[in-house]
mmCIF file of C-alpha atoms and ligand atoms in Angstrom:
data_model
loop_
_atom_site.group_PDB
_atom_site.id
_atom_site.type_symbol
_atom_site.label_atom_id
_atom_site.label_comp_id
_atom_site.label_asym_id
_atom_site.label_seq_id
_atom_site.Cartn_x
_atom_site.Cartn_y
_atom_site.Cartn_z
ATOM 1 C CA MET A 1 99.614 -128.604 -9.407
ATOM 2 C CA LYS A 2 98.257 -128.047 -5.878
ATOM 3 C CA GLY A 3 94.802 -127.442 -7.302
ATOM 4 C CA ASP A 4 95.058 -130.722 -9.147
ATOM 5 C CA LEU A 5 96.044 -132.539 -5.992
ATOM 6 C CA LEU A 6 93.167 -131.018 -4.029
ATOM 7 C CA TRP A 7 90.755 -131.938 -6.760
ATOM 8 C CA LEU A 8 92.182 -135.444 -6.920
ATOM 9 C CA SER A 9 91.937 -135.947 -3.143
ATOM 10 C CA SER A 10 88.350 -134.710 -3.036
ATOM 11 C CA VAL A 11 87.430 -137.070 -5.877
ATOM 12 C CA LEU A 12 89.142 -139.908 -4.052
ATOM 13 C CA LEU A 13 87.278 -139.099 -0.813
ATOM 14 C CA LEU A 14 83.933 -139.129 -2.622
ATOM 15 C CA LEU A 15 84.571 -142.469 -4.309
ATOM 16 C CA PRO A 16 83.189 -145.354 -2.270
ATOM 17 C CA GLY A 17 85.936 -147.596 -1.025
ATOM 18 C CA ALA A 18 88.701 -145.337 -2.331
ATOM 19 C CA GLY A 19 91.795 -145.349 -0.172
ATOM 20 C CA SER A 20 90.958 -148.515 1.653
ATOM 21 C CA CYS A 21 93.679 -151.104 2.141
ATOM 22 C CA PRO A 22 93.653 -153.786 -0.588
ATOM 23 C CA GLU A 23 92.839 -157.267 0.589
ATOM 24 C CA LYS A 24 96.269 -158.708 -0.109
ATOM 25 C CA CYS A 25 98.284 -155.800 1.307
ATOM 26 C CA LEU A 26 99.376 -154.717 4.719
ATOM 27 C CA CYS A 27 98.820 -151.020 5.314
ATOM 28 C CA HIS A 28 100.763 -149.235 8.017
ATOM 29 C CA THR A 29 99.046 -145.922 8.497
ATOM 30 C CA SER A 30 101.668 -144.579 10.909
ATOM 31 C CA SER A 31 104.581 -145.130 8.533
ATOM 32 C CA LYS A 32 102.421 -144.424 5.485
ATOM 33 C CA SER A 33 103.711 -147.601 3.922
ATOM 34 C CA VAL A 34 101.827 -150.355 2.145
ATOM 35 C CA ASP A 35 103.275 -153.815 1.680
ATOM 36 C CA CYS A 36 101.781 -155.877 -1.147
ATOM 37 C CA SER A 37 104.897 -157.981 -1.778
ATOM 38 C CA ARG A 38 104.788 -161.717 -2.541
ATOM 39 C CA GLN A 39 101.030 -161.838 -3.102
ATOM 40 C CA GLY A 40 100.933 -163.222 -6.629
ATOM 41 C CA LEU A 41 99.527 -159.911 -7.910
ATOM 42 C CA ARG A 42 99.186 -159.624 -11.690
ATOM 43 C CA GLU A 43 98.205 -155.962 -11.677
ATOM 44 C CA ILE A 44 98.894 -152.897 -9.629
ATOM 45 C CA PRO A 45 96.147 -152.646 -6.994
ATOM 46 C CA SER A 46 93.672 -149.943 -7.963
ATOM 47 C CA GLU A 47 92.648 -149.106 -4.407
ATOM 48 C CA LEU A 48 95.423 -147.816 -2.217
ATOM 49 C CA PRO A 49 95.472 -145.373 0.703
ATOM 50 C CA PRO A 50 96.001 -142.008 -1.020
ATOM 51 C CA ARG A 51 98.553 -140.892 1.576
ATOM 52 C CA THR A 52 100.860 -143.851 0.919
ATOM 53 C CA GLN A 53 104.503 -142.841 0.727
ATOM 54 C CA ILE A 54 106.174 -146.235 0.535
ATOM 55 C CA LEU A 55 104.729 -148.929 -1.691
ATOM 56 C CA HIS A 56 106.126 -152.461 -1.803
ATOM 57 C CA LEU A 57 105.009 -154.409 -4.852
ATOM 58 C CA GLN A 58 108.098 -156.581 -5.245
ATOM 59 C CA HIS A 59 107.992 -160.335 -5.876
ATOM 60 C CA ASN A 60 104.687 -160.419 -7.744
ATOM 61 C CA HIS A 61 103.698 -161.216 -11.325
ATOM 62 C CA ILE A 62 102.921 -157.720 -12.541
ATOM 63 C CA GLY A 63 103.417 -157.633 -16.331
ATOM 64 C CA ASP A 64 102.973 -153.976 -17.233
ATOM 65 C CA VAL A 65 102.568 -150.541 -15.756
ATOM 66 C CA PRO A 66 99.784 -148.621 -17.525
ATOM 67 C CA THR A 67 99.527 -144.857 -17.888
ATOM 68 C CA SER A 68 98.991 -142.997 -14.610
ATOM 69 C CA ALA A 69 99.117 -146.261 -12.664
ATOM 70 C CA PHE A 70 99.930 -144.433 -9.434
ATOM 71 C CA SER A 71 97.926 -141.243 -9.843
ATOM 72 C CA ARG A 72 95.861 -142.160 -6.770
ATOM 73 C CA THR A 73 98.926 -142.201 -4.554
ATOM 74 C CA PRO A 74 100.545 -138.905 -5.504
ATOM 75 C CA LEU A 75 102.643 -138.709 -2.323
ATOM 76 C CA LEU A 76 104.736 -141.798 -3.067
ATOM 77 C CA ARG A 77 108.402 -141.479 -2.182
ATOM 78 C CA THR A 78 109.513 -145.058 -2.611
ATOM 79 C CA LEU A 79 108.123 -147.471 -5.154
ATOM 80 C CA ASP A 80 109.464 -151.003 -5.253
ATOM 81 C CA LEU A 81 108.441 -152.948 -8.339
ATOM 82 C CA SER A 82 111.426 -155.287 -8.298
ATOM 83 C CA HIS A 83 111.122 -159.023 -9.034
ATOM 84 C CA ASN A 84 108.074 -158.820 -11.257
ATOM 85 C CA ALA A 85 107.487 -159.626 -14.917
ATOM 86 C CA ILE A 86 107.206 -156.062 -16.174
ATOM 87 C CA PHE A 87 107.678 -156.044 -19.912
ATOM 88 C CA THR A 88 106.356 -152.589 -20.736
ATOM 89 C CA LEU A 89 106.166 -149.254 -19.008
ATOM 90 C CA ALA A 90 103.565 -146.959 -20.573
ATOM 91 C CA PRO A 91 105.124 -143.567 -21.426
ATOM 92 C CA GLY A 92 103.031 -141.955 -18.699
ATOM 93 C CA ALA A 93 103.326 -144.836 -16.223
ATOM 94 C CA PHE A 94 104.660 -142.661 -13.418
ATOM 95 C CA LEU A 95 102.696 -139.509 -14.155
ATOM 96 C CA GLY A 96 101.845 -137.469 -11.110
ATOM 97 C CA LEU A 97 104.573 -138.850 -8.844
ATOM 98 C CA ALA A 98 106.083 -135.484 -8.080
ATOM 99 C CA HIS A 99 107.658 -136.693 -4.823
ATOM 100 C CA LEU A 100 109.029 -140.054 -5.870
ATOM 101 C CA GLN A 101 112.636 -140.483 -4.744
ATOM 102 C CA VAL A 102 113.316 -144.184 -5.194
ATOM 103 C CA LEU A 103 112.080 -146.305 -8.086
ATOM 104 C CA ASN A 104 113.111 -149.930 -8.086
ATOM 105 C CA LEU A 105 112.559 -151.884 -11.290
ATOM 106 C CA THR A 106 115.301 -154.465 -10.887
ATOM 107 C CA GLN A 107 114.669 -158.090 -11.943
ATOM 108 C CA ASN A 108 111.984 -157.493 -14.544
ATOM 109 C CA SER A 109 111.687 -158.105 -18.287
ATOM 110 C CA LEU A 110 112.090 -154.605 -19.633
ATOM 111 C CA HIS A 111 113.786 -154.475 -23.009
ATOM 112 C CA SER A 112 113.082 -150.952 -24.150
ATOM 113 C CA LEU A 113 112.172 -147.744 -22.413
ATOM 114 C CA GLU A 114 110.127 -144.860 -23.719
ATOM 115 C CA SER A 115 112.187 -141.694 -23.626
ATOM 116 C CA LYS A 116 109.513 -139.878 -21.652
ATOM 117 C CA VAL A 117 108.856 -142.523 -19.043
ATOM 118 C CA PHE A 118 111.008 -140.988 -16.302
ATOM 119 C CA GLN A 119 110.419 -137.367 -17.220
ATOM 120 C CA SER A 120 107.570 -136.875 -14.770
ATOM 121 C CA LEU A 121 109.765 -137.619 -11.762
ATOM 122 C CA PRO A 122 111.435 -134.361 -10.720
ATOM 123 C CA GLN A 123 112.500 -135.632 -7.274
ATOM 124 C CA LEU A 124 113.838 -139.002 -8.334
ATOM 125 C CA GLN A 125 117.157 -139.808 -6.662
ATOM 126 C CA GLU A 126 117.602 -143.536 -7.167
ATOM 127 C CA LEU A 127 116.638 -145.490 -10.231
ATOM 128 C CA ASP A 128 117.316 -149.212 -10.323
ATOM 129 C CA LEU A 129 116.934 -150.792 -13.748
ATOM 130 C CA SER A 130 119.376 -153.644 -13.197
ATOM 131 C CA PHE A 131 118.667 -157.238 -14.247
ATOM 132 C CA ASN A 132 116.442 -156.494 -17.232
ATOM 133 C CA ASN A 133 116.959 -156.823 -20.994
ATOM 134 C CA ILE A 134 117.353 -153.144 -21.765
ATOM 135 C CA GLN A 135 119.205 -152.505 -25.015
ATOM 136 C CA GLU A 136 119.265 -148.739 -24.974
ATOM 137 C CA LEU A 137 119.041 -146.107 -22.291
ATOM 138 C CA PRO A 138 116.433 -143.409 -22.840
ATOM 139 C CA GLU A 139 117.603 -139.863 -23.127
ATOM 140 C CA PHE A 140 117.290 -138.635 -19.573
ATOM 141 C CA LYS A 141 116.323 -135.008 -19.600
ATOM 142 C CA GLY A 142 118.306 -133.024 -17.102
ATOM 143 C CA ASP A 143 115.612 -130.549 -16.204
ATOM 144 C CA THR A 144 113.350 -133.314 -14.943
ATOM 145 C CA LEU A 145 115.861 -135.782 -13.516
ATOM 146 C CA SER A 146 118.059 -133.134 -11.975
ATOM 147 C CA HIS A 147 118.144 -134.923 -8.602
ATOM 148 C CA LEU A 148 119.085 -138.375 -9.799
ATOM 149 C CA THR A 149 122.156 -139.464 -7.849
ATOM 150 C CA ARG A 150 122.195 -143.211 -8.357
ATOM 151 C CA LEU A 151 121.533 -145.084 -11.560
ATOM 152 C CA ALA A 152 121.830 -148.855 -11.786
ATOM 153 C CA VAL A 153 121.694 -150.547 -15.181
ATOM 154 C CA GLN A 154 123.985 -153.505 -14.623
ATOM 155 C CA LYS A 155 123.061 -156.889 -16.101
ATOM 156 C CA ASN A 156 121.226 -155.643 -19.170
ATOM 157 C CA GLN A 157 122.008 -155.698 -22.879
ATOM 158 C CA LEU A 158 123.479 -152.271 -23.397
ATOM 159 C CA GLN A 159 126.069 -152.046 -26.168
ATOM 160 C CA GLN A 160 126.718 -148.361 -25.943
ATOM 161 C CA VAL A 161 125.494 -145.240 -24.206
ATOM 162 C CA HIS A 162 125.684 -141.763 -25.578
ATOM 163 C CA ARG A 163 127.542 -139.329 -23.437
ATOM 164 C CA ALA A 164 124.757 -136.788 -23.918
ATOM 165 C CA HIS A 165 122.326 -139.087 -22.143
ATOM 166 C CA LEU A 166 124.449 -139.063 -19.009
ATOM 167 C CA ALA A 167 125.671 -135.498 -19.223
ATOM 168 C CA SER A 168 122.111 -134.332 -18.596
ATOM 169 C CA LEU A 169 122.117 -135.887 -15.118
ATOM 170 C CA PRO A 170 123.908 -133.212 -13.097
ATOM 171 C CA SER A 171 123.506 -134.829 -9.663
ATOM 172 C CA LEU A 172 124.666 -138.302 -10.622
ATOM 173 C CA ARG A 173 127.161 -139.752 -8.127
ATOM 174 C CA ALA A 174 126.903 -143.518 -8.589
ATOM 175 C CA LEU A 175 126.562 -145.392 -11.824
ATOM 176 C CA PHE A 176 126.364 -149.174 -12.166
ATOM 177 C CA PHE A 177 127.059 -150.475 -15.639
ATOM 178 C CA LYS A 178 128.625 -153.922 -15.211
ATOM 179 C CA ASP A 179 127.482 -157.030 -17.082
ATOM 180 C CA ASN A 180 126.189 -155.551 -20.283
ATOM 181 C CA LEU A 181 127.160 -156.232 -23.877
ATOM 182 C CA TRP A 182 129.504 -153.277 -24.167
ATOM 183 C CA LYS A 183 130.926 -152.911 -27.645
ATOM 184 C CA CYS A 184 134.243 -151.228 -27.009
ATOM 185 C CA ASN A 185 134.805 -149.477 -30.335
ATOM 186 C CA CYS A 186 135.210 -145.797 -31.111
ATOM 187 C CA HIS A 187 131.554 -145.150 -30.351
ATOM 188 C CA LEU A 188 132.240 -146.015 -26.737
ATOM 189 C CA LEU A 189 135.173 -143.633 -26.522
ATOM 190 C CA ASP A 190 132.664 -140.930 -25.782
ATOM 191 C CA LEU A 191 131.491 -142.870 -22.749
ATOM 192 C CA LYS A 192 135.068 -143.599 -21.691
ATOM 193 C CA LEU A 193 135.929 -139.909 -21.728
ATOM 194 C CA TRP A 194 132.779 -139.041 -19.836
ATOM 195 C CA LEU A 195 133.359 -141.779 -17.244
ATOM 196 C CA GLU A 196 136.941 -140.704 -16.701
ATOM 197 C CA SER A 197 135.905 -137.201 -15.851
ATOM 198 C CA PHE A 198 132.981 -138.574 -13.794
ATOM 199 C CA VAL A 199 135.367 -140.673 -11.689
ATOM 200 C CA TYR A 200 137.843 -137.827 -11.493
ATOM 201 C CA LYS A 201 135.144 -135.653 -9.971
ATOM 202 C CA GLY A 202 134.404 -138.272 -7.332
ATOM 203 C CA GLY A 203 131.741 -140.322 -9.058
ATOM 204 C CA ILE A 204 131.473 -144.035 -8.326
ATOM 205 C CA THR A 205 131.182 -146.660 -11.027
ATOM 206 C CA ASP A 206 131.562 -150.426 -11.153
ATOM 207 C CA GLY A 207 133.250 -150.335 -14.542
ATOM 208 C CA VAL A 208 132.282 -151.034 -18.101
ATOM 209 C CA ILE A 209 133.555 -154.495 -19.027
ATOM 210 C CA CYS A 210 133.835 -154.931 -22.782
ATOM 211 C CA SER A 211 132.197 -157.932 -24.355
ATOM 212 C CA SER A 212 133.407 -157.166 -27.876
ATOM 213 C CA PRO A 213 135.548 -156.843 -29.988
ATOM 214 C CA ASP A 214 137.637 -159.878 -29.076
ATOM 215 C CA ILE A 215 140.811 -157.897 -28.385
ATOM 216 C CA TRP A 216 139.064 -155.982 -25.605
ATOM 217 C CA LYS A 217 136.817 -158.730 -24.299
ATOM 218 C CA GLY A 218 136.831 -158.837 -20.507
ATOM 219 C CA LYS A 219 138.737 -155.560 -20.226
ATOM 220 C CA ASP A 220 137.447 -152.534 -18.395
ATOM 221 C CA LEU A 221 136.751 -149.657 -20.754
ATOM 222 C CA LEU A 222 138.468 -147.316 -18.327
ATOM 223 C CA LYS A 223 141.690 -149.324 -18.541
ATOM 224 C CA ILE A 224 141.873 -149.685 -22.290
ATOM 225 C CA PRO A 225 145.180 -148.127 -23.311
ATOM 226 C CA TYR A 226 145.786 -144.869 -24.778
ATOM 227 C CA GLU A 227 146.334 -146.206 -28.336
ATOM 228 C CA LEU A 228 142.600 -146.372 -28.898
ATOM 229 C CA TYR A 229 142.463 -142.616 -28.671
ATOM 230 C CA ASN A 230 144.817 -142.009 -31.566
ATOM 231 C CA THR A 231 142.561 -143.785 -34.018
ATOM 232 C CA CYS A 232 139.335 -142.503 -32.567
ATOM 233 C CA LEU A 233 140.228 -138.875 -32.019
ATOM 234 C CA PRO A 234 139.770 -137.785 -35.636
ATOM 235 C CA LEU A 235 136.415 -139.558 -35.597
ATOM 236 C CA LEU A 236 135.191 -137.662 -32.581
ATOM 237 C CA GLY A 237 134.741 -134.595 -34.715
ATOM 238 C CA LYS A 238 135.651 -132.447 -31.758
ATOM 239 C CA GLY A 239 139.367 -133.047 -32.250
ATOM 240 C CA GLY A 240 141.590 -131.053 -29.976
ATOM 241 C CA PRO A 241 144.012 -132.219 -27.325
ATOM 242 C CA ILE A 242 141.723 -134.283 -25.133
ATOM 243 C CA GLN A 243 144.362 -136.734 -23.939
ATOM 244 C CA PRO A 244 146.391 -134.503 -21.612
ATOM 245 C CA GLN A 245 143.314 -133.764 -19.511
ATOM 246 C CA LEU A 246 142.515 -137.397 -18.927
ATOM 247 C CA PRO A 247 143.488 -138.724 -15.541
ATOM 248 C CA GLY A 248 144.722 -142.280 -15.432
ATOM 249 C CA THR A 249 145.578 -142.721 -19.067
ATOM 250 C CA ALA A 250 149.108 -141.338 -19.108
ATOM 251 C CA GLN A 251 150.487 -144.113 -16.864
ATOM 252 C CA GLN A 252 149.418 -146.854 -19.254
ATOM 253 C CA ASP A 253 152.238 -148.998 -20.615
ATOM 254 C CA PRO A 254 152.601 -148.705 -24.340
ATOM 255 C CA PRO A 255 151.615 -152.040 -25.863
ATOM 256 C CA GLN A 256 153.706 -153.865 -28.464
ATOM 257 C CA PRO A 257 153.786 -152.100 -31.820
ATOM 258 C CA SER A 258 152.398 -155.087 -33.719
ATOM 259 C CA HIS A 259 149.490 -155.266 -31.308
ATOM 260 C CA ALA A 260 148.925 -151.574 -31.595
ATOM 261 C CA GLN A 261 148.683 -151.856 -35.360
ATOM 262 C CA GLU A 262 146.117 -154.628 -35.026
ATOM 263 C CA GLN A 263 144.112 -152.605 -32.563
ATOM 264 C CA VAL A 264 144.244 -149.594 -34.789
ATOM 265 C CA ASP A 265 142.881 -151.571 -37.700
ATOM 266 C CA GLN A 266 140.284 -153.250 -35.540
ATOM 267 C CA SER A 267 138.937 -150.087 -34.014
ATOM 268 C CA ARG A 268 138.896 -148.323 -37.351
ATOM 269 C CA SER A 269 136.881 -151.043 -38.970
ATOM 270 C CA ASP A 270 134.521 -151.096 -36.004
ATOM 271 C CA CYS A 271 133.764 -147.439 -36.269
ATOM 272 C CA GLU A 272 133.740 -146.764 -39.943
ATOM 273 C CA PHE A 273 132.523 -150.183 -40.998
ATOM 274 C CA LYS A 274 135.236 -150.165 -43.639
ATOM 275 C CA PRO A 275 136.920 -153.352 -44.748
ATOM 276 C CA LYS A 276 139.953 -154.019 -42.646
ATOM 277 C CA ALA A 277 142.977 -152.100 -44.022
ATOM 278 C CA ARG A 278 145.890 -154.293 -45.095
ATOM 279 C CA PRO A 279 149.016 -153.982 -42.959
ATOM 280 C CA VAL A 280 151.789 -151.850 -44.412
ATOM 281 C CA ASN A 281 154.144 -154.842 -44.853
ATOM 282 C CA LEU A 282 151.639 -156.735 -46.940
ATOM 283 C CA ARG A 283 150.985 -153.700 -49.088
ATOM 284 C CA HIS A 284 154.728 -153.339 -49.692
ATOM 285 C CA ALA A 285 155.002 -157.002 -50.584
ATOM 286 C CA ILE A 286 152.164 -156.746 -53.092
ATOM 287 C CA ALA A 287 153.694 -153.636 -54.664
ATOM 288 C CA THR A 288 157.062 -155.371 -54.941
ATOM 289 C CA VAL A 289 155.530 -158.417 -56.621
ATOM 290 C CA VAL A 290 153.598 -156.272 -59.080
ATOM 291 C CA ILE A 291 156.636 -154.166 -60.030
ATOM 292 C CA THR A 292 158.846 -157.256 -60.364
ATOM 293 C CA GLY A 293 156.237 -158.880 -62.551
ATOM 294 C CA VAL A 294 155.994 -155.888 -64.844
ATOM 295 C CA VAL A 295 159.773 -155.548 -65.149
ATOM 296 C CA CYS A 296 160.196 -159.270 -65.817
ATOM 297 C CA GLY A 297 157.467 -159.141 -68.411
ATOM 298 C CA ILE A 298 159.146 -156.267 -70.241
ATOM 299 C CA VAL A 299 162.537 -157.981 -70.112
ATOM 300 C CA CYS A 300 161.018 -161.234 -71.379
ATOM 301 C CA LEU A 301 159.310 -159.434 -74.256
ATOM 302 C CA MET A 302 162.572 -157.695 -75.150
ATOM 303 C CA MET A 303 164.457 -160.976 -75.051
ATOM 304 C CA LEU A 304 161.828 -162.602 -77.240
ATOM 305 C CA ALA A 305 162.003 -159.714 -79.697
ATOM 306 C CA ALA A 306 165.800 -159.931 -79.691
ATOM 307 C CA ALA A 307 165.677 -163.685 -80.262
ATOM 308 C CA ILE A 308 163.255 -163.338 -83.194
ATOM 309 C CA TYR A 309 165.329 -160.554 -84.654
ATOM 310 C CA GLY A 310 168.523 -162.533 -84.166
ATOM 311 C CA CYS A 311 167.127 -165.665 -85.784
ATOM 312 C CA THR A 312 165.675 -163.761 -88.700
ATOM 313 C CA TYR A 313 168.935 -161.890 -89.203
ATOM 314 C CA ALA A 314 170.915 -165.086 -88.973
ATOM 315 C CA ALA A 315 168.637 -166.793 -91.489
ATOM 316 C CA ILE A 316 168.913 -163.893 -93.928
ATOM 317 C CA MET A 317 172.654 -163.751 -93.514
ATOM 318 C CA ALA A 318 172.943 -167.483 -93.937
ATOM 319 C CA LYS A 319 170.942 -167.305 -97.143
ATOM 320 C CA GLY A 320 172.961 -164.330 -98.446
ATOM 321 C CA HIS A 321 176.365 -165.972 -97.756
ATOM 322 C CA GLY A 322 175.472 -169.552 -98.765
ATOM 323 C CA GLU A 323 174.517 -168.792 -102.405
ATOM 324 C CA PRO A 324 177.644 -166.840 -103.494
ATOM 325 C CA LEU A 325 179.924 -169.455 -101.914
ATOM 326 C CA SER A 326 178.415 -172.298 -103.833
ATOM 327 C CA HIS A 327 178.532 -170.254 -107.046
ATOM 328 C CA ILE A 328 182.186 -169.467 -106.614
ATOM 329 C CA ASN A 329 183.233 -172.892 -105.493
ATOM 330 C CA GLU A 330 181.344 -174.993 -108.016
ATOM 331 C CA PRO A 331 182.767 -173.556 -111.132
ATOM 332 C CA GLY A 332 186.094 -172.964 -109.411
ATOM 333 C CA ARG A 333 186.561 -176.478 -108.181
ATOM 334 C CA PRO A 334 187.084 -178.231 -111.519
ATOM 335 C CA GLY A 335 189.369 -175.479 -112.646
ATOM 336 C CA GLU A 336 191.400 -175.660 -109.514
ATOM 337 C CA GLU A 337 191.504 -179.391 -109.557
ATOM 338 C CA ARG A 338 192.303 -179.403 -113.135
ATOM 339 C CA GLY A 339 194.859 -176.704 -112.768
ATOM 340 C CA PRO A 340 197.561 -178.751 -111.055
ATOM 341 C CA LEU A 341 196.538 -181.874 -112.952
ATOM 342 C CA SER A 342 196.826 -180.251 -116.294
ATOM 343 C CA ALA A 343 199.990 -178.597 -115.129
ATOM 344 C CA SER A 344 201.455 -181.909 -114.087
ATOM 345 C CA LEU A 345 200.216 -183.507 -117.250
ATOM 346 C CA ALA A 346 201.695 -180.748 -119.184
HETATM 347 C C1 NAG B 1 116.034 -152.707 -5.429
HETATM 348 O O1 NAG B 1 115.678 -153.942 -4.870
HETATM 349 C C2 NAG B 1 116.719 -154.885 -4.720
HETATM 350 C C3 NAG B 1 116.148 -156.131 -4.126
HETATM 351 O O2 NAG B 1 114.975 -156.511 -4.725
HETATM 352 C C4 NAG B 1 117.796 -154.311 -3.847
HETATM 353 O O3 NAG B 1 118.872 -155.199 -3.775
HETATM 354 C C5 NAG B 1 118.276 -152.992 -4.404
HETATM 355 O O4 NAG B 1 119.218 -152.407 -3.553
HETATM 356 C C6 NAG B 1 117.098 -152.051 -4.598
HETATM 357 N N1 NAG B 1 117.567 -150.830 -5.247
HETATM 358 C C7 NAG B 1 117.393 -149.623 -4.740
HETATM 359 C C8 NAG B 1 117.904 -148.490 -5.554
HETATM 360 O O5 NAG B 1 116.852 -149.445 -3.702
#
């Protein structure tokens, strides 16, 4: 590393014009700072004093940071790139900045970050990524960002952050996450658990305000009641009694049971992407209707069968009884009628 630096400095010394102050910048040799802010710059100046420790490039029109953009100023400690139009950071944009402590990228147009982009910054303490369009945080590797104490990502488009990405930042003390598109479903439970222990250990955070689902909209993830845990715990895969160790969750008021049921269903569907489960009451109602229908159907069929049987039986009986009666009566009638007549005549 030292050999590289020596080689780099000697190359820089040999280059004509290398290390001179760019036309549009103010170079303060005593403070080792260079101010190129508000100069309408579209690119990072290629010629900078190699001993620069503080570089102000804010309020320009810089659109991208190419690989090794600052390799000629390897002693940088503070780099302010805020208020530019940076859309892309090359994966090796900050290569060689072994002493960089503060990197300010707020108010740019970043929407994605290469996972390796901050890995070459072993001394980085403050990283400001606020006011961009970032949708996903890169996986910060602990062994390279082991000194990061302050991370600002507020006002971006984050929906979720994996706990593992933050757990690898052992020195983190302040975390700014407000004004993102936080999707407060079971996937964010991981973050909630991590944040709770982070705050418990003295960490500072400005809160994670949910923007969806509707039931949690506007609520702080840290204040979402306990009920969410019950549905999400089996999904965590880790299981185990996590709740008792959580500070600040036990005091929560239990919400109304009907609400709780709704929340349960909502969070389940959010995590498993299953169709929303029907409430128990509705399921009971459907079962009751189905059973009633079946029973009624059977009864109706039996009644119909009984009616047919009854009619048929009645018809047969009517036929059977009708014929003998007429046979008996017809021949009998004249005899009977004649009987008394003849008797009276006689
Ligand atoms: C980055 O710059 C903005 C102003 O442009 C400032 O408000 C903010 O505090 C700076 N962040 C850090 C970490 O220095």
